[in-house]
PDB file of C-alpha atoms in Angstrom:
ATOM      1  CA  MET A 111       0.000   0.000   0.000  1.00 94.00           C
ATOM      2  CA  ARG A 112       1.299   3.423  -0.933  1.00 95.00           C
ATOM      3  CA  GLU A 113       0.572   6.431   1.236  1.00 96.00           C
ATOM      4  CA  SER A 114      -1.707   7.872  -1.453  1.00 94.00           C
ATOM      5  CA  GLU A 115      -3.695   4.600  -1.414  1.00 94.00           C
ATOM      6  CA  PHE A 116      -3.927   4.861   2.371  1.00 96.00           C
ATOM      7  CA  TYR A 117      -5.573   8.287   2.164  1.00 96.00           C
ATOM      8  CA  SER A 118      -7.867   7.238  -0.679  1.00 93.00           C
ATOM      9  CA  ALA A 119      -9.043   4.190   1.303  1.00 93.00           C
ATOM     10  CA  LEU A 120      -9.400   6.339   4.431  1.00 96.00           C
ATOM     11  CA  ASP A 121     -11.674   8.801   2.647  1.00 94.00           C
ATOM     12  CA  TRP A 122     -13.767   5.976   1.218  1.00 92.00           C
ATOM     13  CA  VAL A 123     -14.098   3.754   4.306  1.00 93.00           C
ATOM     14  CA  PHE A 124     -14.407   6.589   6.851  1.00 94.00           C
ATOM     15  CA  PRO A 125     -15.808   9.437   4.731  1.00 92.00           C
ATOM     16  CA  SER A 126     -16.843  11.861   7.453  1.00 91.00           C
ATOM     17  CA  GLN A 127     -14.394  11.036  10.216  1.00 93.00           C
ATOM     18  CA  GLY A 128     -11.279   9.533   8.657  1.00 94.00           C
ATOM     19  CA  ARG A 129      -8.998  12.544   8.663  1.00 94.00           C
ATOM     20  CA  SER A 130      -9.767  13.466  12.263  1.00 96.00           C
ATOM     21  CA  LEU A 131      -9.650   9.801  13.286  1.00 96.00           C
ATOM     22  CA  ILE A 132      -6.040   9.374  12.178  1.00 97.00           C
ATOM     23  CA  GLN A 133      -5.036  12.532  14.031  1.00 97.00           C
ATOM     24  CA  ASP A 134      -6.837  11.755  17.303  1.00 97.00           C
ATOM     25  CA  LEU A 135      -6.884   7.960  17.781  1.00 96.00           C
ATOM     26  CA  VAL A 136      -3.794   6.766  19.674  1.00 97.00           C
ATOM     27  CA  LEU A 137      -3.076   3.111  18.959  1.00 97.00           C
ATOM     28  CA  TYR A 138      -0.988   0.903  21.211  1.00 95.00           C
ATOM     29  CA  SER A 139      -0.171  -1.323  18.223  1.00 96.00           C
ATOM     30  CA  LEU A 140       1.542   1.652  16.575  1.00 96.00           C
ATOM     31  CA  GLY A 141       3.772   2.358  19.543  1.00 96.00           C
ATOM     32  CA  GLU A 142       1.225   4.589  21.262  1.00 96.00           C
ATOM     33  CA  GLN A 143       1.096   6.927  18.284  1.00 97.00           C
ATOM     34  CA  THR A 144      -1.768   8.146  16.170  1.00 98.00           C
ATOM     35  CA  PRO A 145      -1.925   6.758  12.635  1.00 98.00           C
ATOM     36  CA  GLN A 146      -0.865  10.178  11.341  1.00 98.00           C
ATOM     37  CA  GLU A 147       2.165  10.255  13.633  1.00 98.00           C
ATOM     38  CA  ALA A 148       3.102   6.739  12.537  1.00 98.00           C
ATOM     39  CA  LEU A 149       2.907   7.703   8.868  1.00 98.00           C
ATOM     40  CA  ASN A 150       4.920  10.869   9.499  1.00 97.00           C
ATOM     41  CA  ALA A 151       7.568   8.729  11.216  1.00 97.00           C
ATOM     42  CA  GLY A 152       7.864   6.574   8.089  1.00 97.00           C
ATOM     43  CA  MET A 153       5.887   3.532   9.198  1.00 97.00           C
ATOM     44  CA  ASP A 154       4.590   1.318   6.404  1.00 97.00           C
ATOM     45  CA  PRO A 155       1.118   2.558   5.362  1.00 98.00           C
ATOM     46  CA  GLN A 156      -0.227  -1.025   5.187  1.00 97.00           C
ATOM     47  CA  ARG A 157       0.811  -1.636   8.801  1.00 97.00           C
ATOM     48  CA  VAL A 158      -0.873   1.607   9.860  1.00 98.00           C
ATOM     49  CA  TRP A 159      -4.006   0.762   7.864  1.00 97.00           C
ATOM     50  CA  ASP A 160      -4.203  -2.745   9.346  1.00 97.00           C
ATOM     51  CA  ALA A 161      -3.921  -1.323  12.863  1.00 97.00           C
ATOM     52  CA  LEU A 162      -6.664   1.201  12.152  1.00 97.00           C
ATOM     53  CA  ILE A 163      -9.003  -1.419  10.690  1.00 97.00           C
ATOM     54  CA  ARG A 164      -8.484  -3.690  13.717  1.00 96.00           C
ATOM     55  CA  ALA A 165      -8.989  -0.816  16.169  1.00 96.00           C
ATOM     56  CA  MET A 166     -12.239   0.172  14.496  1.00 96.00           C
ATOM     57  CA  ASP A 167     -13.439  -3.461  14.540  1.00 96.00           C
ATOM     58  CA  MET A 168     -13.974  -3.515  10.783  1.00 94.00           C
ATOM     59  CA  PRO A 169     -14.368  -6.772   8.827  1.00 93.00           C
ATOM     60  CA  GLU A 170     -11.080  -8.326   7.698  1.00 92.00           C
ATOM     61  CA  LYS A 171     -11.803  -7.627   4.030  1.00 91.00           C
ATOM     62  CA  TYR A 172     -11.288  -3.898   4.690  1.00 92.00           C
ATOM     63  CA  ARG A 173      -7.546  -4.545   5.062  1.00 93.00           C
ATOM     64  CA  PHE A 174      -7.559  -4.685   1.265  1.00 91.00           C
ATOM     65  CA  ALA A 175      -9.928  -1.788   0.548  1.00 89.00           C
ATOM     66  CA  HIS A 176      -7.190   0.075  -1.302  1.00 88.00           C
ATOM     67  CA  ARG A 177      -7.269  -2.606  -4.009  1.00 88.00           C
ATOM     68  CA  VAL A 178     -10.946  -2.078  -4.849  1.00 86.00           C
ATOM     69  CA  LYS A 179     -11.504   0.013  -7.947  1.00 84.00           C
ATOM     70  CA  PRO A 180     -13.775   3.045  -7.486  1.00 80.00           C
ATOM     71  CA  ASP A 181     -16.366   1.584  -9.883  1.00 80.00           C
ATOM     72  CA  ASP A 182     -16.601  -1.591  -7.782  1.00 82.00           C
ATOM     73  CA  ARG A 183     -16.842  -0.010  -4.347  1.00 79.00           C
ATOM     74  CA  GLN A 184     -20.603   0.113  -3.912  1.00 79.00           C
ATOM     75  CA  ALA A 185     -21.055  -3.590  -4.704  1.00 80.00           C
ATOM     76  CA  TRP A 186     -17.991  -4.527  -2.635  1.00 80.00           C
ATOM     77  CA  GLN A 187     -19.361  -2.941   0.531  1.00 72.00           C
ATOM     78  CA  ALA A 188     -22.674  -4.802   0.320  1.00 61.00           C
TER      79      ALA A 188
END
């Protein structure tokens, strides 16, 4: 996952809260950092994404949300 894919998936999966979520949610699994701090420190975006998905108790398939093409997103979420 590239960082640009991280932000695209964030905006899709958490449309109204994603940007504030990654700035405010401190995750133990990221070394007691927020996802934004972890990304700024150079942590792998996939690792950060996986931690966020687990923390938000999302279904496992969301780990791979960045691979879903925009045209397929509505059907994929069903």
